[in-house]
Coordinates of C-alpha atoms in Angstrom, one line a residue:
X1 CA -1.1 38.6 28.3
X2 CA -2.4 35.1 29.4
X3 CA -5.1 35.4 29.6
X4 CA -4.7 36.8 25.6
X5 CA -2.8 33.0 24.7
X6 CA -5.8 31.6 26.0
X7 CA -8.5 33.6 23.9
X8 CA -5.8 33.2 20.5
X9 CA -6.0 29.2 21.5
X10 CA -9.8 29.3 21.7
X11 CA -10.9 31.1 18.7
X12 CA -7.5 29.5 16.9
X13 CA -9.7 26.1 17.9
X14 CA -13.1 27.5 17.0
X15 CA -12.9 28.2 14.0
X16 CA -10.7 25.7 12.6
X17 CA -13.0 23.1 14.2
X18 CA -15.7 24.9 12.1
X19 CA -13.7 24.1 8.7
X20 CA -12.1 20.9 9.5
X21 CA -14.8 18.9 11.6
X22 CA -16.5 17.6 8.6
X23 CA -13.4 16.7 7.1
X24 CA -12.6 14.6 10.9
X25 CA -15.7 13.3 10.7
X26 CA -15.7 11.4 7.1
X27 CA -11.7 10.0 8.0
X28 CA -13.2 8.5 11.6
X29 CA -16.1 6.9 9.3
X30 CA -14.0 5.6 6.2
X31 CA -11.3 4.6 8.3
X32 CA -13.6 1.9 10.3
X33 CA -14.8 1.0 6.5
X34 CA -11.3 -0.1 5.4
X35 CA -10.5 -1.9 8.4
X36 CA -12.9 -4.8 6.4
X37 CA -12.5 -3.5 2.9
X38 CA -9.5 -1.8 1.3
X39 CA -9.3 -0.2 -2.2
X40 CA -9.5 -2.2 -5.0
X41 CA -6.3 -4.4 -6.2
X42 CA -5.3 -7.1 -8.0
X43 CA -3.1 -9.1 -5.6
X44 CA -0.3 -11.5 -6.6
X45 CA -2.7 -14.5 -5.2
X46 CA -5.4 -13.2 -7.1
X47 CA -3.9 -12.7 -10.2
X48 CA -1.9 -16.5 -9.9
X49 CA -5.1 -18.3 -9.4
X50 CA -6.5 -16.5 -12.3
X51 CA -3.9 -18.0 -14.8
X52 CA -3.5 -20.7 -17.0
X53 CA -0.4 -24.0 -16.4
X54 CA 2.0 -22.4 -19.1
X55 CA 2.8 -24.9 -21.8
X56 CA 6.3 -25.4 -22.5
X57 CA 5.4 -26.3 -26.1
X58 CA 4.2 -23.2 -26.7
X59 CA 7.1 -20.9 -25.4
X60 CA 8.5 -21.2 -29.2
X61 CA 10.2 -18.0 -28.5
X62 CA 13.7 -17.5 -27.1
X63 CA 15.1 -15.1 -24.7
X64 CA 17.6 -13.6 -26.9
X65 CA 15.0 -13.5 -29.7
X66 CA 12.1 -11.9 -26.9
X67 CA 14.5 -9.6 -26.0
X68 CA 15.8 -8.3 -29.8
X69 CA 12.3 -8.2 -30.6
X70 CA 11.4 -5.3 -27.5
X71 CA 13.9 -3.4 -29.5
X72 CA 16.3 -2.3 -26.0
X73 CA 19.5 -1.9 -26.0
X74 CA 20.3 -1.7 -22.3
X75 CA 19.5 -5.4 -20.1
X76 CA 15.8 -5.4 -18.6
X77 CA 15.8 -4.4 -14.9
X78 CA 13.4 -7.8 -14.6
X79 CA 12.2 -10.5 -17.1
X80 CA 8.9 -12.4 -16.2
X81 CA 6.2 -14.9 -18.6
X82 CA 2.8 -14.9 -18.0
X83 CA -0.2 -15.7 -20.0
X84 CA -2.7 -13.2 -21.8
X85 CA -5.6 -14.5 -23.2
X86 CA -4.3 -18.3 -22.4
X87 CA -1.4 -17.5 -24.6
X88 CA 2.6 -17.2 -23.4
X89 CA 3.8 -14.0 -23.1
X90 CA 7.3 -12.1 -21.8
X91 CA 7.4 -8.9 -20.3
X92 CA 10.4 -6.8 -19.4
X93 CA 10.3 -4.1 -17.0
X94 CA 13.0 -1.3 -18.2
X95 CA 12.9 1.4 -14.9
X96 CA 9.2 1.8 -15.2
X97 CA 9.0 1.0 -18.4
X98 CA 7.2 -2.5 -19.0
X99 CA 7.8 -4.0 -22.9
X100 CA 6.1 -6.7 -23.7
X101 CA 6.6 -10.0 -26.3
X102 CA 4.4 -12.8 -27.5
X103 CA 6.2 -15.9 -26.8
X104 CA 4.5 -17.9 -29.3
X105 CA 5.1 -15.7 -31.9
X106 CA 8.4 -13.2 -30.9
X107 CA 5.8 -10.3 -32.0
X108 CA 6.3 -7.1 -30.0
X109 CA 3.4 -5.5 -28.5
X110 CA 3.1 -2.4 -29.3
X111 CA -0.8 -1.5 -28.4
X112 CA -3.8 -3.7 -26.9
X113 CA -6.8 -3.3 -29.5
X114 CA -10.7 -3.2 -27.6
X115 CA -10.9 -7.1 -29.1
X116 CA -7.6 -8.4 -27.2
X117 CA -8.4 -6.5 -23.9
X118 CA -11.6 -8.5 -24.3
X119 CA -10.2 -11.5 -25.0
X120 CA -7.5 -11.2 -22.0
X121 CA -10.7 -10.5 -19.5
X122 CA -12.8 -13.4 -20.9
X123 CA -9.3 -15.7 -20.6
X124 CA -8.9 -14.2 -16.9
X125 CA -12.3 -14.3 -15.5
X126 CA -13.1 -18.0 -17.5
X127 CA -16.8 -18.9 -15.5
X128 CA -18.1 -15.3 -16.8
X129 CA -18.8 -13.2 -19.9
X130 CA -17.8 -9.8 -20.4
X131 CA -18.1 -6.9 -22.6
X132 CA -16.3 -4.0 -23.7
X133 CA -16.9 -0.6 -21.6
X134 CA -14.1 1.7 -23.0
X135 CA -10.3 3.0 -22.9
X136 CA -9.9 5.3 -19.9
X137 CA -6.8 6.9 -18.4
X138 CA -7.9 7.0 -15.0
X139 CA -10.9 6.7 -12.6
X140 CA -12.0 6.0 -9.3
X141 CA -11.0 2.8 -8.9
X142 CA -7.3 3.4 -10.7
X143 CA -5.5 6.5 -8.8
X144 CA -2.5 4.1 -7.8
X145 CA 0.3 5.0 -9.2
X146 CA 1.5 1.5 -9.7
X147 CA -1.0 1.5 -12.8
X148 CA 1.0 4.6 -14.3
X149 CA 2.9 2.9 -16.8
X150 CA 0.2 0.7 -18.3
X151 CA -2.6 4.2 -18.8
X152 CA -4.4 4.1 -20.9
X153 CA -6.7 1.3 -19.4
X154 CA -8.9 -1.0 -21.0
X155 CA -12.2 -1.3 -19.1
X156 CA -14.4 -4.8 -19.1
X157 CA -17.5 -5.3 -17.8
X158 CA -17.7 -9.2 -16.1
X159 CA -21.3 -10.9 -16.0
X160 CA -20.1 -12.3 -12.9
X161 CA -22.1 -12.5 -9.8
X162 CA -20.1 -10.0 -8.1
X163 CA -20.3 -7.5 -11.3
X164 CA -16.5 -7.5 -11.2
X165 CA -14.8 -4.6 -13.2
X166 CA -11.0 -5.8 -15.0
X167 CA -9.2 -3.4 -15.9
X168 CA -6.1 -4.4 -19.2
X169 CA -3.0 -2.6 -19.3
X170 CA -2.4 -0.9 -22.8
X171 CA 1.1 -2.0 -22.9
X172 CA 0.9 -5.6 -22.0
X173 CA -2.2 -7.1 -22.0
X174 CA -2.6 -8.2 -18.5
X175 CA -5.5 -7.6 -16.3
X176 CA -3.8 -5.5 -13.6
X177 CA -7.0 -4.4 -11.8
X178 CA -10.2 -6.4 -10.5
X179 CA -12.8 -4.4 -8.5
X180 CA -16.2 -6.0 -8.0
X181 CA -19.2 -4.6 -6.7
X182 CA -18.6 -5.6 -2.7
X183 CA -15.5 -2.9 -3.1
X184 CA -17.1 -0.8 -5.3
X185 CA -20.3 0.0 -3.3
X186 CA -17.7 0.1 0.1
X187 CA -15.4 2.9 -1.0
X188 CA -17.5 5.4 -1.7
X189 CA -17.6 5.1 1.9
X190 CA -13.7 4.0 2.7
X191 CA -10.5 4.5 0.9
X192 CA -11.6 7.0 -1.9
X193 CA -12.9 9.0 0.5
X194 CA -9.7 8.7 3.4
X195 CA -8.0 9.2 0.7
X196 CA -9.4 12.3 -0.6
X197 CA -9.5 11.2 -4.0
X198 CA -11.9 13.0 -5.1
X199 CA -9.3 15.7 -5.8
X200 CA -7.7 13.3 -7.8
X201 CA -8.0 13.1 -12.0
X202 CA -9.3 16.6 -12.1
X203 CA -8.4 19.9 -12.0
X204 CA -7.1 19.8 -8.6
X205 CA -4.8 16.4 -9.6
X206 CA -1.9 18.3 -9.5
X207 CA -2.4 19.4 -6.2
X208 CA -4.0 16.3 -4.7
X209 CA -1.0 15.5 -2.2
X210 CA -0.5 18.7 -1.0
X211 CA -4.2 18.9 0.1
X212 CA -4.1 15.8 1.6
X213 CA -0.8 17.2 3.7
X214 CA -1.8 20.2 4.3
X215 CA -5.9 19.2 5.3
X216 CA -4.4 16.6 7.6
X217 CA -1.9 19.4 9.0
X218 CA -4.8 21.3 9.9
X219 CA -6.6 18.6 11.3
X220 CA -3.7 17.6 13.8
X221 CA -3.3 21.3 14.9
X222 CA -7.1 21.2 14.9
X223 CA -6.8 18.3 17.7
X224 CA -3.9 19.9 19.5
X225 CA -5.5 23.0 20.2
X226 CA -8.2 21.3 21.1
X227 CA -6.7 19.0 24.0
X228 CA -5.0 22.1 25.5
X229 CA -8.5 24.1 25.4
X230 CA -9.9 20.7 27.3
X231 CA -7.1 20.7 30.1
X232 CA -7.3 24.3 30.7
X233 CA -11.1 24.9 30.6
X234 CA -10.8 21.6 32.9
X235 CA -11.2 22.1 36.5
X236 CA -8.8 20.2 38.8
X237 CA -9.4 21.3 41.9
X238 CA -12.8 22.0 43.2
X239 CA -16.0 22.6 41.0
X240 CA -17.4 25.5 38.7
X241 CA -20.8 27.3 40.4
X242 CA -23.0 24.5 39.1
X243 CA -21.2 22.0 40.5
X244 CA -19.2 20.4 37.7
X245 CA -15.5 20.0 36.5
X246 CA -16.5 21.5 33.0
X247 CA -17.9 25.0 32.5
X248 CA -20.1 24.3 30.1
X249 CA -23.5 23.9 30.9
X250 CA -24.9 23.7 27.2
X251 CA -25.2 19.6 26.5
X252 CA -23.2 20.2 23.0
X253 CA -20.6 22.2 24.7
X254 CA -20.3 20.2 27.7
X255 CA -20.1 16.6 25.7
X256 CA -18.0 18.0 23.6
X257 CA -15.1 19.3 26.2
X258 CA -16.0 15.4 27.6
X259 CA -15.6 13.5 24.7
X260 CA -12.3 15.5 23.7
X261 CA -10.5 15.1 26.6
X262 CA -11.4 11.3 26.6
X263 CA -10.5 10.7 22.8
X264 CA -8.7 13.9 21.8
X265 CA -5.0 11.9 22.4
X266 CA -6.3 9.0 19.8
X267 CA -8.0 11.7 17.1
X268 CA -4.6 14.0 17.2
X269 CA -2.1 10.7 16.7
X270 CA -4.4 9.1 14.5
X271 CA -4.7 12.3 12.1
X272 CA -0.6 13.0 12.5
X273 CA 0.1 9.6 12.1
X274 CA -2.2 10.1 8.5
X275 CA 0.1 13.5 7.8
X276 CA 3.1 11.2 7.8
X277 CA 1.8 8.7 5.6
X278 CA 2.3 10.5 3.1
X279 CA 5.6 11.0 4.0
X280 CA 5.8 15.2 4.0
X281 CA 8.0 17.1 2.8
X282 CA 10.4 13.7 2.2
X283 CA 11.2 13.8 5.8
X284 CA 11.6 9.7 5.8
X285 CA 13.5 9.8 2.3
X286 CA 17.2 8.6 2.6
X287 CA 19.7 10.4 1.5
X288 CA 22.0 7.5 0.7
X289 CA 22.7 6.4 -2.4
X290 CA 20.0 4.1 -4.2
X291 CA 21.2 0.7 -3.9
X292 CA 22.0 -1.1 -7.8
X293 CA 20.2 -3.8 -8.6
X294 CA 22.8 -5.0 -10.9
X295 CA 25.5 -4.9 -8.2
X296 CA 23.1 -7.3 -6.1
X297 CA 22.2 -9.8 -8.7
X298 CA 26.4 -10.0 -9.9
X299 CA 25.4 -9.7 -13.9
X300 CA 22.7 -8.2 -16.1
X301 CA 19.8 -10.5 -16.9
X302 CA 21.1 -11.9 -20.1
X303 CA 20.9 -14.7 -22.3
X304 CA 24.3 -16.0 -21.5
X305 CA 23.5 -16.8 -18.0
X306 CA 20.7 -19.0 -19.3
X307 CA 21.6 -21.8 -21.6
X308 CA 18.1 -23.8 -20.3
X309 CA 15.5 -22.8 -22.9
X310 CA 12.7 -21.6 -20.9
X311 CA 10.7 -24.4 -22.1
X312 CA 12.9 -26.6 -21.5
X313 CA 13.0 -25.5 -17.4
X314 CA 9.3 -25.7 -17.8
X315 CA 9.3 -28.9 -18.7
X316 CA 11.5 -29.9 -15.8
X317 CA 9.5 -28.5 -13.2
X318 CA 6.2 -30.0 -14.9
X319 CA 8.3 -33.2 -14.1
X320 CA 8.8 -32.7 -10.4
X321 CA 4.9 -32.3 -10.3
X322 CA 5.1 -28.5 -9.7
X323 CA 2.8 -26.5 -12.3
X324 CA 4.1 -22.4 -12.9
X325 CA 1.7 -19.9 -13.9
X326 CA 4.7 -17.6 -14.2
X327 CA 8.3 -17.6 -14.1
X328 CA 10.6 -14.9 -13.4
X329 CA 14.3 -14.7 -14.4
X330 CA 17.2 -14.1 -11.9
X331 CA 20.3 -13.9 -11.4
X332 CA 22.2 -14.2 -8.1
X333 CA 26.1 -14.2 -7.7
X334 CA 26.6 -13.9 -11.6
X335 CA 24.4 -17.4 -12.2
X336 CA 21.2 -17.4 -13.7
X337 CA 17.9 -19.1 -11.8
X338 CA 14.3 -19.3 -13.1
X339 CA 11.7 -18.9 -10.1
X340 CA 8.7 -20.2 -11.0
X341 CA 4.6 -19.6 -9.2
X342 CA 1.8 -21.7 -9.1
X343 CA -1.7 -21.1 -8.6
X344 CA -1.2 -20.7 -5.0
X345 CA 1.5 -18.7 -4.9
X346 CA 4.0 -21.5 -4.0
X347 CA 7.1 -21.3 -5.6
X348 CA 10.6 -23.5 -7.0
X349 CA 13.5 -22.4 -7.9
X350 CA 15.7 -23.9 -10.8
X351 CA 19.0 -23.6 -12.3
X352 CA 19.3 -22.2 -15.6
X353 CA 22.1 -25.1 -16.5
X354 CA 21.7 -27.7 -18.9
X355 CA 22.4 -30.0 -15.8
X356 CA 19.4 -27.9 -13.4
X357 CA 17.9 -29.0 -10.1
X358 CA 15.1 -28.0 -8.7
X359 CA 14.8 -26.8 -5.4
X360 CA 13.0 -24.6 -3.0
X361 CA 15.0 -21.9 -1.3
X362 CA 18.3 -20.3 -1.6
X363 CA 21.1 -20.8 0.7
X364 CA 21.6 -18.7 3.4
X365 CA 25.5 -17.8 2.1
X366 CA 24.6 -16.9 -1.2
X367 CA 22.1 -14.4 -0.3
X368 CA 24.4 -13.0 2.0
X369 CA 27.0 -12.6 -0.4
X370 CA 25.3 -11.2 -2.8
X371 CA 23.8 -8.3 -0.1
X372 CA 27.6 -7.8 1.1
X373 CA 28.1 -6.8 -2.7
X374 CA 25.3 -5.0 -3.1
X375 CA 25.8 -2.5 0.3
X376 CA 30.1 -2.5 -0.3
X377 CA 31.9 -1.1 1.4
X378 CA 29.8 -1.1 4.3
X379 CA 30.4 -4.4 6.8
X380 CA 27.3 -6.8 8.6
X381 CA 26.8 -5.4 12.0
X382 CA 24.5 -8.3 13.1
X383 CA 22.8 -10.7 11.5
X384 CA 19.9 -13.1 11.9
X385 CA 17.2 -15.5 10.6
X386 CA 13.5 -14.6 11.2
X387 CA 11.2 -17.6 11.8
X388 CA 8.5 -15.5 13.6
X389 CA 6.7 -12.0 12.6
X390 CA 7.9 -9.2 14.8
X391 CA 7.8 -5.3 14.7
X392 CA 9.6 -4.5 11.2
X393 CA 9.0 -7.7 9.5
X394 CA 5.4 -8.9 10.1
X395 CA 2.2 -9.6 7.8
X396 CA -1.5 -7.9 6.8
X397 CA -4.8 -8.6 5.8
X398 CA -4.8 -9.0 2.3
X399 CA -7.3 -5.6 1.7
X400 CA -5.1 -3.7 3.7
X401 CA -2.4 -1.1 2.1
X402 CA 0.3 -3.9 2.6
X403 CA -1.3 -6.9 3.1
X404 CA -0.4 -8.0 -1.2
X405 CA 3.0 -8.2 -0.2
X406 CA 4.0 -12.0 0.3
X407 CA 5.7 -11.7 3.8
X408 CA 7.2 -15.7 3.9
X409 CA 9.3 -17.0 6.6
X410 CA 11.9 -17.4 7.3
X411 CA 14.2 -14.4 6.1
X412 CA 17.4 -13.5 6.6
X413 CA 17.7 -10.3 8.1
X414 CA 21.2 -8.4 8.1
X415 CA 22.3 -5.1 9.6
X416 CA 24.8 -3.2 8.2
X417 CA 26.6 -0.4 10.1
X418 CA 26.1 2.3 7.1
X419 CA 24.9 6.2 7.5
X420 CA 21.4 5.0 7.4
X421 CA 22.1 1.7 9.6
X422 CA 20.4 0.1 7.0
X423 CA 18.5 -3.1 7.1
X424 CA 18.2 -5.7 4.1
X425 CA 15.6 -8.7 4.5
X426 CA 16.4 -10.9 2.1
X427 CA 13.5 -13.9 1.0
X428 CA 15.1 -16.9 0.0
X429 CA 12.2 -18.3 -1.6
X430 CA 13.1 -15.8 -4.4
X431 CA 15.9 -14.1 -3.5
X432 CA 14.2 -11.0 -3.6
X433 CA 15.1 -8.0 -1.2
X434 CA 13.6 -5.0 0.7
X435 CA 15.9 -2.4 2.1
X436 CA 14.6 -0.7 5.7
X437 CA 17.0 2.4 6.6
X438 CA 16.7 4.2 9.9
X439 CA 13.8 6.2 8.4
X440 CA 11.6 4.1 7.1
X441 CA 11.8 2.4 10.6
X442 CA 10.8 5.9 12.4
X443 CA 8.0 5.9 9.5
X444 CA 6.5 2.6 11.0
X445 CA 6.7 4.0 14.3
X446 CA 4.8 7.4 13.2
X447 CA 2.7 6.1 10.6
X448 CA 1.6 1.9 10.7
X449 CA 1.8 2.2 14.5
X450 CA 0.2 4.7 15.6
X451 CA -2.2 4.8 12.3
X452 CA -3.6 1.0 12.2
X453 CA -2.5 -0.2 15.7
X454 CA -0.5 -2.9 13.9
X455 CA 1.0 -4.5 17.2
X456 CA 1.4 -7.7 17.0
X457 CA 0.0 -8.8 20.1
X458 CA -3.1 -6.9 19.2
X459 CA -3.2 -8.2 15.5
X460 CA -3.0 -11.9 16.8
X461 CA -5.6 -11.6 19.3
X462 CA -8.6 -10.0 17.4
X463 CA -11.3 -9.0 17.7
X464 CA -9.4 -7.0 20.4
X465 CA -7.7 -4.6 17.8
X466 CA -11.2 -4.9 15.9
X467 CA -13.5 -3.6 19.5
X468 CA -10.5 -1.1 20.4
X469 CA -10.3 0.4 16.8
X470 CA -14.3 1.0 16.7
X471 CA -14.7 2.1 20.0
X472 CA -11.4 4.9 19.5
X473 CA -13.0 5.7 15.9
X474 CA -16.4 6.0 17.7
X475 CA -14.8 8.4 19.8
X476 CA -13.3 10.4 17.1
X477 CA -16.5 10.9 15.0
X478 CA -18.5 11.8 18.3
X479 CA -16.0 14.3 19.0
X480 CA -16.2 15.8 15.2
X481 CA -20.0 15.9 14.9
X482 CA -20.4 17.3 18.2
X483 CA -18.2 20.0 17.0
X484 CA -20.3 20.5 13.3
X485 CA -23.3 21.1 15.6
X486 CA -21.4 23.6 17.5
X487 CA -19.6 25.0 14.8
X488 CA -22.9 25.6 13.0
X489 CA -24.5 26.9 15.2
X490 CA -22.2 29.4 15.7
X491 CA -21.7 30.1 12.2
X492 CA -25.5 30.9 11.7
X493 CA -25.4 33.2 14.6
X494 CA -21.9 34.7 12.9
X495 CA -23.8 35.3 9.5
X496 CA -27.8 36.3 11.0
X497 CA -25.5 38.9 12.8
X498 CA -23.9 40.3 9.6
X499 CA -26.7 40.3 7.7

């Protein structure tokens, strides 16, 4: 009956390797690819620097008239003003659902003609022309589906040297995709690739995410099986007839057995850690409640809480010497705040009182308060103030999956003694928050852990993480195409056999 196991594990492992090895192959090879370049994104930095000052002369528009014009009844789940084609403009994010307003003019807009998308490139990308490509819904460079709500995109050509691609949104205006040639070229090679998008914006879209699931299910079984074959087929004690601790004498075979009991623990964590990325079968999902946004803020974003014309607070920070590219509306503890951005991503805060100030964070008390609200009736367990990165709070490359999110210090971080034993760390640059339950913190364990080796200590002290990474991938893609030679060849045998 054993000996039975051991045949089931060996063909289970043969002919699965014959399948999946390619697939093994092309992650180990892409995945060293977006460790230097990561699919193509606008980040906030990116976009910031992009933008014109905003001119508080021509923000003729009020709030209360911005927001009758987007024709919603309900309060905007955010409020922010940019610029599109060097002109003021509002948008309001409903759920998903982004409206936007000219603030010049108070006119709604509805749908971005070819001319305006034009016009919003040529104003983004200001040392380069551009022309007019076409009105797409989705392609290789667009699966995200942070771009959902503003399909269809505009496309636009720039004569730049890097031949960088914008992409518009149809709803308002904005570029909200760059992708130049450097990325372009790369991910054919990297993310699209890992990814598997290839199945994506077809006819298997549908079914994209489950192949990614299931193909990385198979690989991890794949390397499973594998390491068990290795340790059994591997003598311990003593030596086979021809005098070695592996039976296999053909070089394939043999380097094979080798190379998988030397990298097989890094190829089966690596693919696992990949399965729970995409976070199967919801196994990270919380089952609390979804925390209100409303309840956190103390108000709906509404005129009342902001008497300061929005020209009028751009004035005032214009007159501390800070310049916004954009200004978002909050509110915190039922008062109203503008936060304004500059070009490098700096930021001030203001009261939205005819008697403002200016100033750069938030206290501490506030932002507790307003979290105590948010998570009632659940109390603080413990609480402190990050000044330092460390295992749940830390930052990335900007190309990476998370490296666009701003990660500033310090935060406050508090733990409340909920279901979940949910963590809140709240940014008082902004007095934004992000909300990390029991788990999501498993998920970092399983997934950015074990998937990118993003340890601190090894993330400050490249290129250790950088030689480690290449020499583990190296491992992995010797193991796979030492496996498509041996799984070809046995496959050709198979078929010269039945034919």
């Amino acid at each position: 009956m054993l000996n039975g196991l051991k045949r089931y594990l060996y063909l289970s492992h043969r002919w699965l390797g014959i399948v999946l090895c390619l697939f093994m192959a092309m992650w180990f090879v892409s995945g060293v690819v977006m460790m230097y370049v990561g699919y193509p994104k606008l980040t906030p930095q990116e976009k910031l620097s992009a933008l014109p000052g905003l001119a508080a002369e021509r923000c003729r528009v009020s709030l209360a008239q911005a927001l009758a014009a987007g024709g919603q009844v309900k309060s905007p789940d955010s409020i922010r003003l940019t610029s599109v084609a060097g002109a003021p403009r509002y948008v309001f994010i409903y759920g998903k659902t982004p409206i936007a307003v000219d603030a010049e003019t108070g006119n709604r807009i509805d749908q971005v003609t070819p001319a305006q998308a034009l016009a919003s490139a040529d104003s983004f990308l200001a040392t380069a022309d551009g022309y007019y490509l076409d009105r797409i819904d989705e392609d290789a460079w667009t699966h995200s589906k942070a771009l959902d709500e503003h399909r269809p995109l505009h496309r636009v050509q720039m004569a730049d040297e890097q031949a960088t691609l914008l992409y518009i949104s149809n709803t308002t205006g904005e570029v909200v995709r760059d992708a130049n040639r450097h990325e372009r070229t790369w991910n054919w090679l990297g993310a699209w690739i890992h990814w598997l998008y290839p199945f994506r914006g077809g006819a298997l879209d549908r079914y994209a995410a489950d192949i990614v699931i299931y193909t990385a299910l198979a690989g991890s079984v794949l390397s499973l099986l594998g390491l068990i074959v290795g340790i059994l087929r591997w003598r311990f004690q003593g030596l086979y007839k021809h005098g070695t601790k592996t039976p296999y004498r053909e070089a394939w075979m043999r380097w094979h057995h080798l190379l998988g009991l030397g990298f097989g623990v890094i190829a089966f964590t690596w693919i696992l850690s990949g399965l729970f990325s995409m976070n199967p079968w919801k196994i990270f999902d919380s089952t609390a409640a979804k925390p209100k946004l409303q309840a956190y803020m103390g108000g709906d974003i509404s005129p009342q809480y902001f008497p300061l014309s929005v020209a009028e607070a751009l004035a005032r920070f214009q007159n501390t010497g800070f310049q916004p590219r954009e200004i978002e509306w909050r509110v915190l503890n039922g008062q109203g705040y503008y936060i304004a951005f500059d070009s490098q991503g700096h930021s001030r805060i203001q009261t939205a009182q005819t008697d403002s100030r200016v100033f750069e964070t938030f206290d501490w008390s506030a932002l507790q308060t307003a979290a105590e609200r948010l998570m009632a009736p659940n109390k603080i367990a413990r609480q402190s103030v990050l000044n330092e990165y460390d295992f749940y709070y830390y930052s990335r490359a900007t190309h990476t999956m998370t490296g666009h999110i701003d990660k500033r210090l310090p935060i406050l971080r508090l733990e409340f003694a909920d279901a979940d034993s949910t963590w809140l760390h709240l940014d008082p640059y902004t007095g934004n928050f992000s909300k990390l339950d029991a788990g999501r913190r498993v998920s970092r364990w399983l997934f950015a852990f074990l998937h990118s080796w993003d340890w601190l200590h090894l993330l400050n002290n490249r290129p250790v993480w950088d030689v480690l990474l290449i020499v583990f991938s190296t491992g992995g893609l010797l193991i796979s195409a030492s496996g498509i030679v041996i799984g070809w060849r046995r496959a050709k045998r198979k078929l010269a056999i039945h034919y």
